[in-house]
CSV table of C-alpha atoms in Angstrom, one decimal:
chain,number,residue,atom,x,y,z
Z,78,MET,CA,2.1,27.6,-9.4
Z,79,TYR,CA,-1.4,26.5,-10.4
Z,80,LEU,CA,-2.6,23.7,-8.0
Z,81,ALA,CA,0.6,24.1,-6.0
Z,82,ASN,CA,-0.7,21.9,-3.1
Z,83,ALA,CA,-1.4,19.1,-5.5
Z,84,TYR,CA,2.1,19.4,-7.0
Z,85,LYS,CA,3.7,19.3,-3.5
Z,86,GLY,CA,1.5,16.4,-2.5
Z,87,ILE,CA,2.3,14.3,-5.6
Z,88,LYS,CA,6.1,14.9,-5.1
Z,89,ILE,CA,5.8,13.6,-1.5
Z,90,ILE,CA,3.7,10.6,-2.6
Z,91,ILE,CA,6.3,9.7,-5.2
Z,92,VAL,CA,9.0,9.5,-2.4
Z,93,GLY,CA,6.7,7.3,-0.3
Z,94,GLU,CA,5.9,4.9,-3.1
Z,95,ILE,CA,9.6,4.6,-4.1
Z,96,ILE,CA,10.4,3.7,-0.5
Z,97,GLY,CA,7.5,1.2,-0.6
Z,98,ALA,CA,8.8,-0.4,-3.8
Z,99,ILE,CA,12.3,-0.7,-2.4
Z,100,GLY,CA,11.0,-2.3,0.8
Z,101,THR,CA,9.0,-4.8,-1.3
Z,102,ILE,CA,12.0,-5.8,-3.3
Z,103,LEU,CA,14.3,-6.1,-0.2
Z,104,PHE,CA,11.8,-8.3,1.6
Z,105,ASN,CA,10.3,-10.5,-1.1
Z,106,ILE,CA,13.6,-11.7,-2.7
Z,107,PRO,CA,15.1,-13.0,0.6
Z,108,ALA,CA,11.7,-14.5,1.5
Z,109,MET,CA,11.6,-16.5,-1.6
Z,110,LEU,CA,15.1,-17.9,-1.0
Z,111,ILE,CA,14.3,-18.7,2.6
Z,112,SER,CA,11.1,-20.4,1.5
Z,113,LEU,CA,13.1,-22.5,-1.0
Z,114,ILE,CA,15.7,-23.5,1.6
Z,115,GLY,CA,13.1,-24.2,4.4
Z,116,ASN,CA,10.7,-26.2,2.4
Z,117,GLY,CA,13.0,-27.8,-0.2
Z,118,SER,CA,15.2,-29.9,2.2
Z,119,GLY,CA,14.2,-32.2,5.0
Z,120,ASP,CA,17.8,-32.7,6.1
Z,121,LEU,CA,18.2,-29.4,7.8
Z,122,GLU,CA,19.0,-29.5,11.5
Z,123,ILE,CA,16.5,-28.0,14.0
Z,124,VAL,CA,19.0,-25.2,14.7
Z,125,ASP,CA,19.1,-24.4,10.9
Z,126,TYR,CA,15.3,-24.2,10.8
Z,127,ALA,CA,15.4,-21.8,13.8
Z,128,ILE,CA,17.9,-19.6,12.0
Z,129,ILE,CA,15.9,-19.6,8.8
Z,130,ARG,CA,12.7,-18.7,10.8
Z,131,LEU,CA,14.5,-15.9,12.6
Z,132,LEU,CA,15.8,-14.4,9.3
Z,133,PHE,CA,12.3,-14.6,7.8
Z,134,ARG,CA,10.8,-13.0,10.9
Z,135,PHE,CA,13.3,-10.2,10.8
Z,136,GLY,CA,12.4,-9.7,7.1
Z,137,GLU,CA,8.7,-9.5,8.0
Z,138,GLU,CA,9.3,-6.9,10.7
Z,139,PHE,CA,11.5,-4.9,8.3
Z,140,TYR,CA,8.8,-5.1,5.6
Z,141,TYR,CA,6.1,-4.0,8.1
Z,142,ALA,CA,8.3,-1.1,9.2
Z,143,VAL,CA,9.0,0.1,5.6
Z,144,SER,CA,5.3,-0.3,4.8
Z,145,ILE,CA,4.3,1.9,7.7
Z,146,VAL,CA,6.9,4.6,6.7
Z,147,ASN,CA,5.6,4.3,3.1
Z,148,CYS,CA,2.0,4.8,4.3
Z,149,ILE,CA,2.8,7.7,6.5
Z,150,ILE,CA,4.6,9.6,3.7
Z,151,VAL,CA,1.9,8.8,1.2
Z,152,LEU,CA,-0.7,10.0,3.8
Z,153,ILE,CA,1.1,13.3,4.3
Z,154,GLY,CA,1.3,13.8,0.5
Z,155,ALA,CA,-2.4,12.9,0.0
Z,156,ILE,CA,-3.5,15.3,2.7
Z,157,ILE,CA,-1.5,18.2,1.1
Z,158,ALA,CA,-2.7,17.3,-2.4
Z,159,SER,CA,-6.4,17.1,-1.2
Z,160,LYS,CA,-6.4,20.8,-0.7
Z,161,ASP,CA,-6.5,21.2,-4.5
Z,162,GLU,CA,-8.1,17.9,-5.5
Z,163,LYS,CA,-10.7,16.2,-3.3
Z,164,LYS,CA,-10.0,12.7,-4.7
Z,165,PHE,CA,-6.7,12.7,-2.8
Z,166,LYS,CA,-8.7,12.9,0.4
Z,167,GLU,CA,-10.2,9.5,-0.4
Z,168,ALA,CA,-6.6,8.2,-0.8
Z,169,ALA,CA,-5.6,9.6,2.6
Z,170,ILE,CA,-8.5,7.8,4.3
Z,171,ILE,CA,-7.7,4.5,2.6
Z,172,VAL,CA,-4.0,4.8,3.6
Z,173,VAL,CA,-5.0,5.0,7.2
Z,174,ILE,CA,-7.0,1.7,6.8
Z,175,SER,CA,-4.0,0.3,4.9
Z,176,VAL,CA,-1.7,1.0,7.9
Z,177,ILE,CA,-4.1,-0.9,10.2
Z,178,SER,CA,-4.2,-3.8,7.7
Z,179,THR,CA,-0.4,-3.9,7.7
Z,180,LEU,CA,-0.3,-4.2,11.4
Z,181,VAL,CA,-3.0,-6.8,11.8
Z,182,PRO,CA,-0.9,-9.8,10.5
Z,183,VAL,CA,1.5,-9.3,13.4
Z,184,PHE,CA,-1.2,-10.2,15.9
Z,185,ILE,CA,-2.9,-13.2,14.2
Z,186,ASP,CA,-2.3,-16.9,13.9
Z,187,VAL,CA,-0.8,-18.5,10.8
Z,188,GLN,CA,-4.1,-20.0,9.6
Z,189,ALA,CA,-5.8,-16.7,9.2
Z,190,GLU,CA,-2.7,-15.0,7.7
Z,191,MET,CA,-3.4,-15.8,4.1
Z,192,VAL,CA,-6.9,-14.2,4.2
Z,193,VAL,CA,-5.5,-11.1,6.0
Z,194,THR,CA,-2.7,-10.9,3.4
Z,195,ILE,CA,-5.1,-10.8,0.5
Z,196,VAL,CA,-7.3,-8.2,2.3
Z,197,ALA,CA,-4.1,-6.1,3.0
Z,198,GLY,CA,-3.1,-6.4,-0.6
Z,199,LEU,CA,-6.4,-5.0,-1.7
Z,200,PHE,CA,-6.0,-2.1,0.7
Z,201,ASP,CA,-2.5,-1.5,-0.8
Z,202,LEU,CA,-4.1,-1.3,-4.3
Z,203,TRP,CA,-7.0,0.9,-3.3
Z,204,PRO,CA,-4.9,4.0,-2.4
Z,205,ILE,CA,-3.0,3.5,-5.7
Z,206,ILE,CA,-6.4,3.7,-7.5
Z,207,ALA,CA,-7.4,6.8,-5.7
Z,208,VAL,CA,-4.1,8.6,-6.3
Z,209,ILE,CA,-4.2,7.8,-10.0
Z,210,GLN,CA,-7.8,9.1,-10.2
Z,211,GLY,CA,-6.7,12.2,-8.4
Z,212,CYS,CA,-3.8,12.7,-10.9
Z,213,ILE,CA,-6.3,12.2,-13.8
Z,214,ASN,CA,-8.5,14.9,-12.3
Z,215,VAL,CA,-5.4,17.2,-12.0
Z,216,ALA,CA,-4.5,16.5,-15.6
Z,217,ASP,CA,-8.1,17.4,-16.6
Z,218,LYS,CA,-7.8,20.7,-14.7
Z,219,TYR,CA,-4.6,21.4,-16.6
Z,220,GLU,CA,-6.5,20.5,-19.8
Z,221,ASP,CA,-3.8,17.9,-20.6
Z,222,TYR,CA,-6.2,15.2,-21.8
Z,223,LYS,CA,-3.4,13.0,-23.2
Z,224,MET,CA,-2.0,12.8,-19.7
Z,225,SER,CA,-5.6,12.1,-18.4
Z,226,ASP,CA,-6.0,9.3,-21.0
Z,227,ARG,CA,-2.6,7.9,-19.9
Z,228,GLY,CA,-3.8,7.9,-16.3
Z,229,ILE,CA,-6.9,5.8,-17.3
Z,230,PHE,CA,-4.7,3.4,-19.2
Z,231,THR,CA,-2.3,3.2,-16.2
Z,232,LEU,CA,-5.2,2.5,-13.9
Z,233,LYS,CA,-6.5,-0.4,-16.0
Z,234,LEU,CA,-3.0,-1.8,-16.3
Z,235,CYS,CA,-2.4,-1.7,-12.6
Z,236,LEU,CA,-5.7,-3.4,-11.9
Z,237,ALA,CA,-4.8,-6.2,-14.4
Z,238,ILE,CA,-1.3,-6.6,-13.1
Z,239,TYR,CA,-2.4,-6.7,-9.4
Z,240,THR,CA,-5.0,-9.3,-10.2
Z,241,VAL,CA,-2.3,-11.5,-11.8
Z,242,ALA,CA,0.0,-10.9,-8.7
Z,243,ILE,CA,-2.7,-12.0,-6.3
Z,244,LEU,CA,-3.5,-15.1,-8.3
Z,245,THR,CA,0.1,-16.2,-8.6
Z,246,GLY,CA,0.6,-15.5,-4.9
Z,247,LEU,CA,-2.3,-17.9,-4.1
Z,248,THR,CA,-0.8,-20.5,-6.5
Z,249,PHE,CA,2.5,-20.2,-4.7
Z,250,SER,CA,0.8,-21.0,-1.4
Z,251,PHE,CA,-0.7,-24.1,-2.9
Z,252,PHE,CA,2.6,-25.4,-4.2
Z,253,ALA,CA,4.7,-24.3,-1.2
Z,254,ALA,CA,2.5,-26.5,1.1
Z,255,ARG,CA,3.8,-29.5,-0.8
Z,256,SER,CA,7.5,-30.1,-0.4
Z,257,SER,CA,7.8,-32.0,-3.7
Z,258,LEU,CA,6.4,-29.0,-5.6
Z,259,VAL,CA,8.1,-26.2,-3.7
Z,260,LEU,CA,10.4,-25.3,-6.6
Z,261,ILE,CA,7.4,-24.7,-8.8
Z,262,GLY,CA,5.9,-22.6,-6.1
Z,263,VAL,CA,9.1,-20.5,-5.9
Z,264,ILE,CA,9.1,-20.0,-9.6
Z,265,VAL,CA,5.5,-18.9,-9.5
Z,266,VAL,CA,6.0,-16.4,-6.7
Z,267,CYS,CA,9.1,-15.0,-8.5
Z,268,ILE,CA,6.8,-14.3,-11.4
Z,269,SER,CA,4.3,-12.7,-9.0
Z,270,GLU,CA,6.9,-10.5,-7.4
Z,271,VAL,CA,8.3,-9.4,-10.8
Z,272,VAL,CA,4.7,-8.5,-11.9
Z,273,GLU,CA,4.0,-6.6,-8.7
Z,274,ILE,CA,7.3,-4.6,-9.0
Z,275,ALA,CA,6.4,-3.8,-12.7
Z,276,MET,CA,3.1,-2.4,-11.5
Z,277,TYR,CA,4.8,-0.2,-9.0
Z,278,LEU,CA,7.2,1.1,-11.6
Z,279,ILE,CA,4.4,1.8,-14.0
Z,280,TYR,CA,2.5,3.6,-11.3
Z,281,ILE,CA,5.4,5.7,-10.1
Z,282,ASN,CA,6.4,6.5,-13.7
Z,283,TYR,CA,2.9,8.0,-14.2
Z,284,LEU,CA,3.1,10.1,-11.0
Z,285,ILE,CA,6.5,11.4,-12.2
Z,286,LYS,CA,5.1,12.3,-15.6
Z,287,VAL,CA,2.1,14.2,-13.9
Z,288,LYS,CA,4.6,16.1,-11.7
Z,289,LYS,CA,6.6,17.1,-14.7
Z,290,MET,CA,3.5,18.1,-16.6
Z,291,MET,CA,2.4,20.3,-13.6
Z,292,LYS,CA,5.9,21.9,-13.4
Z,293,THR,CA,6.1,22.8,-17.1
Z,294,GLN,CA,2.5,23.9,-17.5
Z,295,GLY,CA,1.9,25.3,-14.0
Z,296,LEU,CA,3.4,28.8,-14.6
Z,297,GLU,CA,1.7,29.2,-17.9
Z,298,LYS,CA,-1.6,28.1,-16.4
Z,299,GLN,CA,-1.2,30.5,-13.4
Z,300,GLN,CA,-0.4,33.4,-15.7
Z,301,ARG,CA,-3.5,32.7,-17.8
Z,302,PHE,CA,-5.7,32.7,-14.7
Z,303,GLU,CA,-4.1,35.9,-13.6
Z,304,ARG,CA,-4.8,37.6,-17.0
Z,305,LEU,CA,-8.4,36.4,-16.9
Z,306,GLY,CA,-8.7,37.8,-13.4
Z,307,GLN,CA,-7.3,41.2,-14.4
Z,308,ALA,CA,-9.5,41.3,-17.4
Z,309,SER,CA,-12.6,40.5,-15.3
Z,310,LYS,CA,-11.6,43.2,-12.8
Z,311,GLN,CA,-11.2,45.8,-15.6
Z,312,LEU,CA,-14.6,44.9,-17.0
Z,313,GLN,CA,-16.2,45.3,-13.5
Z,314,GLU,CA,-14.5,48.7,-13.1
Z,315,GLN,CA,-15.8,49.9,-16.4
Protein backbone atom coordinates (compact mmCIF):
# COMPACT_ATOMS: atom_id res chain seq x y z
CA MET A 1 0.00 0.00 0.00
CA TYR A 2 1.09 3.56 -0.76
CA LEU A 3 2.32 5.18 2.52
CA ALA A 4 1.82 1.88 4.34
CA ASN A 5 3.60 3.09 7.48
CA ALA A 6 1.36 6.14 7.73
CA TYR A 7 -1.68 3.86 7.38
CA LYS A 8 -0.49 1.53 10.15
CA GLY A 9 0.44 4.46 12.37
CA ILE A 10 -2.93 6.18 11.98
CA LYS A 11 -4.72 2.90 12.80
CA ILE A 12 -2.73 2.64 16.04
CA ILE A 13 -3.32 6.31 16.88
CA ILE A 14 -7.08 5.78 16.49
CA VAL A 15 -6.98 2.95 19.06
CA GLY A 16 -5.02 5.12 21.49
CA GLU A 17 -7.35 8.09 21.12
CA ILE A 18 -10.45 5.93 21.63
CA ILE A 19 -8.93 4.62 24.88
CA GLY A 20 -8.16 8.20 25.90
CA ALA A 21 -11.73 9.32 25.18
CA ILE A 22 -13.17 6.42 27.19
CA GLY A 23 -10.86 7.24 30.09
CA THR A 24 -11.93 10.88 30.02
CA ILE A 25 -15.60 9.91 30.15
CA LEU A 26 -15.15 7.35 32.94
CA PHE A 27 -13.21 9.81 35.09
CA ASN A 28 -14.96 13.12 34.54
CA ILE A 29 -18.56 12.01 35.09
CA PRO A 30 -17.87 10.49 38.57
CA ALA A 31 -15.64 13.48 39.39
CA MET A 32 -18.51 15.87 38.71
CA LEU A 33 -20.86 13.87 40.95
CA ILE A 34 -18.28 13.66 43.73
CA SER A 35 -17.68 17.41 43.45
CA LEU A 36 -21.42 18.05 43.78
CA ILE A 37 -21.73 15.80 46.85
CA GLY A 38 -18.55 17.03 48.50
CA ASN A 39 -19.19 20.75 48.05
CA GLY A 40 -22.96 20.82 48.03
CA SER A 41 -23.58 19.65 51.59
CA GLY A 42 -22.04 20.72 54.86
CA ASP A 43 -23.81 18.01 56.85
CA LEU A 44 -21.61 15.12 55.76
CA GLU A 45 -19.64 13.34 58.45
CA ILE A 46 -15.84 13.40 58.39
CA VAL A 47 -15.85 9.72 57.44
CA ASP A 48 -18.10 10.50 54.46
CA TYR A 49 -15.69 13.17 53.28
CA ALA A 50 -12.83 10.69 53.59
CA ILE A 51 -14.72 8.17 51.44
CA ILE A 52 -15.53 10.82 48.84
CA ARG A 53 -11.89 11.95 48.76
CA LEU A 54 -10.73 8.33 48.45
CA LEU A 55 -13.07 7.72 45.52
CA PHE A 56 -11.93 10.91 43.83
CA ARG A 57 -8.27 10.00 44.35
CA PHE A 58 -8.89 6.56 42.87
CA GLY A 59 -10.55 8.24 39.88
CA GLU A 60 -7.54 10.53 39.43
CA GLU A 61 -5.09 7.63 39.50
CA PHE A 62 -7.25 5.69 37.03
CA TYR A 63 -7.36 8.73 34.73
CA TYR A 64 -3.58 9.17 34.89
CA ALA A 65 -3.06 5.47 34.12
CA VAL A 66 -5.42 5.58 31.12
CA SER A 67 -3.80 8.82 29.93
CA ILE A 68 -0.36 7.23 30.02
CA VAL A 69 -1.60 4.17 28.09
CA ASN A 70 -3.23 6.53 25.59
CA CYS A 71 0.01 8.50 25.19
CA ILE A 72 2.14 5.36 24.75
CA ILE A 73 -0.15 3.94 22.04
CA VAL A 74 -0.36 7.27 20.23
CA LEU A 75 3.44 7.60 20.52
CA ILE A 76 3.96 4.20 18.88
CA GLY A 77 1.53 5.08 16.10
CA ALA A 78 3.13 8.48 15.52
CA ILE A 79 6.62 6.97 15.31
CA ILE A 80 5.47 4.41 12.73
CA ALA A 81 3.55 7.03 10.71
CA SER A 82 6.54 9.41 10.79
CA LYS A 83 8.42 7.02 8.46
CA ASP A 84 6.14 8.25 5.67
CA GLU A 85 5.15 11.72 6.91
CA LYS A 86 7.54 13.86 8.99
CA LYS A 87 4.76 15.83 10.69
CA PHE A 88 3.96 12.75 12.81
CA LYS A 89 7.48 12.96 14.23
CA GLU A 90 6.52 16.30 15.80
CA ALA A 91 3.44 14.62 17.29
CA ALA A 92 5.64 11.86 18.77
CA ILE A 93 7.91 14.40 20.47
CA ILE A 94 4.97 16.32 21.90
CA VAL A 95 3.36 13.11 23.20
CA VAL A 96 6.49 12.44 25.29
CA ILE A 97 6.14 15.92 26.81
CA SER A 98 2.43 15.22 27.35
CA VAL A 99 3.25 12.07 29.35
CA ILE A 100 5.48 14.13 31.63
CA SER A 101 2.78 16.80 32.02
CA THR A 102 0.31 14.05 32.97
CA LEU A 103 2.58 12.80 35.75
CA VAL A 104 3.46 16.22 37.16
CA PRO A 105 0.13 16.85 39.00
CA VAL A 106 0.74 13.74 41.10
CA PHE A 107 3.75 15.42 42.74
CA ILE A 108 2.50 18.98 43.26
CA ASP A 109 0.41 20.77 45.85
CA VAL A 110 -3.22 21.71 45.32
CA GLN A 111 -2.51 25.44 44.85
CA ALA A 112 -0.42 24.87 41.74
CA GLU A 113 -2.67 22.14 40.38
CA MET A 114 -4.93 24.44 38.33
CA VAL A 115 -2.00 26.00 36.46
CA VAL A 116 -0.46 22.61 35.74
CA THR A 117 -3.85 21.27 34.61
CA ILE A 118 -4.18 24.08 32.06
CA VAL A 119 -0.65 23.47 30.79
CA ALA A 120 -1.31 19.73 30.62
CA GLY A 121 -4.50 20.44 28.67
CA LEU A 122 -2.52 22.43 26.12
CA PHE A 123 -0.06 19.56 25.76
CA ASP A 124 -3.05 17.26 25.18
CA LEU A 125 -4.21 19.52 22.36
CA TRP A 126 -0.81 19.97 20.72
CA PRO A 127 -0.38 16.32 19.62
CA ILE A 128 -3.92 16.40 18.23
CA ILE A 129 -2.98 19.41 16.11
CA ALA A 130 0.20 17.70 14.87
CA VAL A 131 -1.63 14.45 14.06
CA ILE A 132 -4.35 16.30 12.12
CA GLN A 133 -1.70 18.24 10.21
CA GLY A 134 0.06 14.97 9.43
CA CYS A 135 -3.22 13.53 8.12
CA ILE A 136 -3.74 16.65 5.99
CA ASN A 137 -0.30 16.14 4.45
CA VAL A 138 -1.12 12.47 3.82
CA ALA A 139 -4.37 13.47 2.11
CA ASP A 140 -2.41 15.90 -0.08
CA LYS A 141 -0.03 13.11 -1.07
CA TYR A 142 -3.05 11.04 -2.04
CA GLU A 143 -4.30 14.07 -3.97
CA ASP A 144 -7.56 13.91 -2.04
CA TYR A 145 -7.94 17.63 -1.49
CA LYS A 146 -11.48 17.32 -0.15
CA MET A 147 -10.11 15.23 2.71
CA SER A 148 -7.34 17.79 3.14
CA ASP A 149 -9.88 20.61 3.38
CA ARG A 150 -11.90 18.53 5.82
CA GLY A 151 -8.76 18.22 7.95
CA ILE A 152 -8.26 21.99 8.01
CA PHE A 153 -11.89 22.45 9.07
CA THR A 154 -11.50 19.75 11.75
CA LEU A 155 -8.35 21.45 13.04
CA LYS A 156 -10.06 24.83 13.38
CA LEU A 157 -13.10 23.24 15.00
CA CYS A 158 -10.99 21.35 17.55
CA LEU A 159 -9.11 24.54 18.46
CA ALA A 160 -12.39 26.41 18.97
CA ILE A 161 -13.97 23.60 21.01
CA TYR A 162 -10.90 23.14 23.20
CA THR A 163 -10.81 26.87 23.93
CA VAL A 164 -14.43 26.68 25.09
CA ALA A 165 -13.62 23.62 27.24
CA ILE A 166 -10.73 25.40 28.98
CA LEU A 167 -12.80 28.54 29.63
CA THR A 168 -15.72 26.55 31.06
CA GLY A 169 -13.30 24.53 33.18
CA LEU A 170 -11.90 27.72 34.70
CA THR A 171 -15.45 28.98 35.28
CA PHE A 172 -16.24 25.74 37.14
CA SER A 173 -13.24 26.28 39.43
CA PHE A 174 -14.59 29.74 40.30
CA PHE A 175 -18.09 28.50 41.16
CA ALA A 176 -16.93 25.29 42.88
CA ALA A 177 -14.94 27.35 45.38
CA ARG A 178 -18.23 28.85 46.61
CA SER A 179 -20.54 26.27 48.18
CA SER A 180 -23.67 28.32 47.42
CA LEU A 181 -22.85 28.31 43.70
CA VAL A 182 -21.53 24.77 43.38
CA LEU A 183 -24.58 23.59 41.42
CA ILE A 184 -23.91 26.25 38.78
CA GLY A 185 -20.29 25.12 38.71
CA VAL A 186 -21.28 21.50 38.13
CA ILE A 187 -23.62 22.53 35.29
CA VAL A 188 -20.80 24.55 33.72
CA VAL A 189 -18.31 21.69 33.98
CA CYS A 190 -20.88 19.29 32.50
CA ILE A 191 -21.04 21.56 29.48
CA SER A 192 -17.22 21.61 29.40
CA GLU A 193 -16.98 17.82 29.45
CA VAL A 194 -19.65 17.39 26.76
CA VAL A 195 -17.79 19.90 24.59
CA GLU A 196 -14.45 18.14 25.14
CA ILE A 197 -15.93 14.73 24.35
CA ALA A 198 -17.47 16.19 21.18
CA MET A 199 -14.03 17.41 20.15
CA TYR A 200 -12.53 13.94 20.61
CA LEU A 201 -15.33 12.38 18.58
CA ILE A 202 -14.84 14.88 15.74
CA TYR A 203 -11.07 14.29 15.83
CA ILE A 204 -11.35 10.49 15.91
CA ASN A 205 -13.97 10.56 13.16
CA TYR A 206 -11.54 12.47 10.92
CA LEU A 207 -8.76 9.96 11.58
CA ILE A 208 -11.12 7.10 10.69
CA LYS A 209 -12.09 8.82 7.43
CA VAL A 210 -8.41 9.34 6.54
CA LYS A 211 -7.72 5.66 7.25
CA LYS A 212 -10.62 4.60 5.01
CA MET A 213 -9.42 6.96 2.29
CA MET A 214 -5.95 5.46 2.42
CA LYS A 215 -7.33 1.93 2.31
CA THR A 216 -9.57 2.53 -0.70
CA GLN A 217 -7.12 4.65 -2.67
CA GLY A 218 -3.85 3.09 -1.53
CA LEU A 219 -3.81 0.16 -3.95
CA GLU A 220 -4.75 2.36 -6.89
CA LYS A 221 -2.07 4.88 -5.95
CA GLN A 222 0.55 2.16 -5.56
CA GLN A 223 -0.29 0.67 -8.95
CA ARG A 224 -0.05 4.11 -10.54
CA PHE A 225 3.44 4.63 -9.10
CA GLU A 226 4.49 1.16 -10.21
CA ARG A 227 3.29 1.89 -13.77
CA LEU A 228 5.17 5.19 -13.79
CA GLY A 229 8.28 3.41 -12.53
CA GLN A 230 8.05 0.75 -15.22
CA ALA A 231 7.50 3.38 -17.92
CA SER A 232 10.51 5.35 -16.68
CA LYS A 233 12.61 2.19 -16.67
CA GLN A 234 11.58 1.36 -20.23
CA LEU A 235 12.48 4.86 -21.39
CA GLN A 236 15.90 4.57 -19.80
CA GLU A 237 16.49 1.21 -21.48
CA GLN A 238 15.59 2.70 -24.89
